[in-house]
């Protein structure tokens, strides 16, 4: 079994994982020669998992449970349905806490809209992806993409995978046709081909018989002239 642990379910004394580290990528885990290995799809390099009971990967905390067998493979899609539960909970603007706080942590008042401004800036602010930076017991992620960049990357990945699959399907179809042609060239009896060959042999036999008849008639004529 493969479990994903939410941040609010983790030990508060452990490192806190950041949503900014999520990459929207799928992952593949395999069990081979006694070790678990993981890679990012479609072409990431394999990495050995040192602690299968709980390890961090790109902002995810993953736990592997149960007994694996040689050759077992799992495909992880942690962000596939991430937006399924998104819905509007508050429809009254007066219920939205959009005011920010000052440096001392005191609310700035109902006329302030710092939180709303920060939400609006999420469209262009780089909050996703980036490299992990460790400083003591804290783990931070340097955002490298905004939401538009991440969406464009996702669309591009889908398009590339679709094109690769179409090319692979065409190549596979051509290979199947070539194999079928090669098989037919060395296969056993083809009834249509055998019928054509037998008919051709029959024509050749009738032609040879006619030549024999002509030769016999000519020979008899020559004997008659001599007599």
XYZ file of C-alpha atoms in Angstrom:
227
model
C 0.000 0.000 0.000
C 1.074 3.589 -0.698
C -0.315 6.315 1.579
C -0.037 10.079 1.333
C 0.021 11.885 4.679
C -1.565 15.332 4.860
C 0.399 18.090 6.503
C -2.145 18.412 9.331
C -1.743 14.693 10.120
C 2.039 14.810 10.479
C 4.013 15.038 13.669
C 4.272 18.790 14.458
C 7.851 18.232 15.601
C 8.896 16.949 12.195
C 9.791 18.964 9.122
C 6.782 20.705 7.604
C 6.263 19.988 3.917
C 5.436 22.904 1.655
C 2.757 22.950 -1.035
C 5.141 25.107 -3.055
C 7.261 22.008 -3.651
C 4.511 20.146 -5.534
C 5.329 19.658 -9.202
C 2.045 18.185 -10.602
C 4.133 15.245 -11.826
C 3.221 11.572 -11.605
C 5.632 9.108 -10.005
C 6.475 5.436 -10.311
C 7.722 3.207 -7.491
C 9.147 -0.259 -8.034
C 10.504 -3.007 -5.799
C 13.621 -4.562 -7.301
C 16.435 -6.603 -5.763
C 15.209 -5.917 -2.243
C 15.030 -2.123 -2.585
C 12.275 0.386 -3.291
C 13.024 2.910 -6.017
C 11.121 5.984 -7.185
C 11.269 8.221 -10.232
C 9.303 11.121 -11.699
C 7.445 10.296 -14.895
C 7.905 10.197 -17.784
C 11.710 10.087 -17.865
C 13.098 10.810 -14.410
C 16.051 8.843 -13.052
C 15.512 6.116 -10.462
C 16.309 6.962 -6.839
C 16.650 4.387 -4.057
C 14.217 4.904 -1.154
C 16.163 4.624 2.105
C 13.144 4.853 4.436
C 10.059 3.279 2.824
C 8.165 3.610 6.128
C 8.079 7.370 5.516
C 9.998 9.638 3.134
C 9.685 13.061 1.493
C 9.550 13.609 -2.259
C 8.808 16.984 -3.886
C 6.641 18.195 -1.017
C 4.928 14.837 -0.513
C 5.279 12.615 2.546
C 4.865 9.022 1.325
C 4.544 5.847 3.390
C 4.931 2.343 1.968
C 3.208 -0.421 3.902
C 2.868 -4.171 3.509
C 5.205 -6.719 1.955
C 6.312 -6.143 -1.620
C 7.281 -8.810 -4.131
C 10.054 -8.666 -6.692
C 8.896 -6.714 -9.721
C 5.974 -4.913 -8.014
C 5.318 -1.470 -9.542
C 3.085 1.386 -8.346
C 2.059 4.519 -10.255
C 1.421 7.560 -8.063
C -0.761 10.466 -9.179
C -0.855 12.646 -6.046
C -2.245 15.802 -7.685
C -4.547 14.171 -10.251
C -7.758 15.052 -8.377
C -6.401 17.924 -6.320
C -9.077 20.388 -7.474
C -12.076 18.051 -7.154
C -12.963 19.339 -3.689
C -12.660 23.040 -4.551
C -15.930 24.869 -3.940
C -17.233 28.215 -2.771
C -17.961 28.193 0.967
C -18.572 31.902 1.569
C -20.779 34.000 -0.696
C -21.206 37.008 1.585
C -18.294 39.482 1.034
C -18.679 40.771 4.597
C -17.742 37.305 5.883
C -14.363 37.293 4.137
C -11.421 38.117 6.417
C -9.348 40.087 3.907
C -7.561 42.419 6.330
C -3.897 41.865 7.040
C -1.823 42.388 10.189
C 0.928 44.799 11.116
C 4.445 43.755 12.144
C 3.254 43.225 15.729
C 0.497 40.901 14.569
C -2.378 43.280 15.215
C -5.267 43.395 12.690
C -5.130 46.435 10.428
C -8.895 46.998 10.383
C -11.862 46.237 8.174
C -10.802 48.798 5.562
C -7.570 46.947 4.888
C -7.411 44.373 2.090
C -3.871 42.973 2.233
C -5.057 39.354 2.241
C -7.267 39.973 -0.786
C -4.347 41.617 -2.591
C -2.111 38.647 -1.805
C -4.764 36.291 -3.168
C -4.954 38.338 -6.365
C -1.155 38.226 -6.677
C -1.187 34.407 -6.674
C -1.869 34.508 -10.415
C 1.592 35.904 -11.090
C 3.524 35.168 -7.887
C 5.988 32.284 -8.118
C 4.779 29.862 -5.468
C 5.155 26.422 -7.100
C 8.153 24.209 -7.768
C 11.755 25.226 -7.209
C 14.696 23.737 -5.368
C 14.660 22.619 -1.731
C 16.794 24.615 0.678
C 17.580 23.201 4.105
C 18.662 25.419 6.989
C 18.921 23.620 10.287
C 15.554 22.014 11.035
C 13.568 24.080 8.512
C 12.877 23.134 4.925
C 11.973 25.859 2.443
C 11.176 25.754 -1.258
C 12.163 28.510 -3.624
C 9.142 29.016 -5.875
C 10.060 28.837 -9.555
C 6.608 28.922 -11.186
C 3.327 30.738 -10.802
C -0.052 29.124 -11.450
C -0.020 30.139 -15.111
C 3.464 28.654 -15.574
C 2.445 25.417 -13.855
C -0.704 25.136 -15.977
C 1.260 25.792 -19.173
C 3.793 23.158 -18.142
C 0.990 20.675 -17.492
C -0.684 21.361 -20.864
C 2.677 21.079 -22.624
C 3.405 17.771 -20.892
C 0.016 16.396 -21.929
C 0.592 17.482 -25.535
C 4.076 15.968 -25.637
C 2.865 12.680 -24.150
C -0.043 12.566 -26.609
C 2.318 13.131 -29.556
C 4.736 10.507 -28.265
C 1.909 7.996 -27.864
C 0.605 8.741 -31.378
C 4.084 8.275 -32.851
C 4.587 5.054 -30.882
C 1.174 3.764 -32.041
C 2.036 4.475 -35.698
C 5.408 2.768 -35.356
C 3.804 -0.225 -33.660
C 1.181 -0.486 -36.417
C 3.882 -0.454 -39.105
C 5.864 -3.070 -37.207
C 2.810 -5.331 -36.952
C 2.189 -4.997 -40.699
C 5.829 -5.819 -41.470
C 5.752 -8.850 -39.182
C 2.520 -10.058 -40.787
C 4.005 -9.697 -44.285
C 7.137 -11.576 -43.226
C 5.020 -14.306 -41.633
C 2.915 -14.674 -44.761
C 6.071 -14.930 -46.903
C 7.250 -18.034 -45.034
C 3.909 -19.413 -43.850
C 2.336 -22.720 -44.857
C -0.373 -23.337 -47.436
C -2.203 -20.382 -48.901
C -5.225 -21.882 -50.693
C -5.600 -19.089 -53.217
C -1.929 -19.126 -54.120
C -1.903 -22.933 -54.363
C -4.945 -22.891 -56.687
C -3.248 -20.379 -59.002
C -0.082 -22.496 -59.093
C -2.025 -25.714 -59.836
C -3.934 -24.002 -62.632
C -0.651 -22.769 -64.095
C 0.830 -26.260 -63.934
C -2.275 -27.656 -65.673
C -1.890 -25.146 -68.526
C 1.762 -26.114 -68.906
C 0.848 -29.808 -68.944
C -1.804 -29.277 -71.659
C 0.680 -27.285 -73.726
C 3.288 -30.049 -73.422
C 0.700 -32.670 -74.368
C -0.207 -30.678 -77.480
C 3.459 -30.541 -78.493
C 3.675 -34.325 -78.136
C 0.588 -34.751 -80.304
C 2.011 -32.482 -82.981
C 5.333 -34.329 -82.895
C 3.612 -37.730 -83.178
C 1.531 -36.538 -86.144
C 4.595 -35.118 -87.872
C 6.511 -38.363 -87.303
C 3.648 -40.460 -88.720
C 3.505 -38.205 -91.791
C 7.210 -38.617 -92.440
C 6.932 -42.418 -92.175
C 4.010 -42.363 -94.621
C 5.966 -40.372 -97.193
C 8.840 -42.807 -96.990
C 6.587 -45.768 -97.593
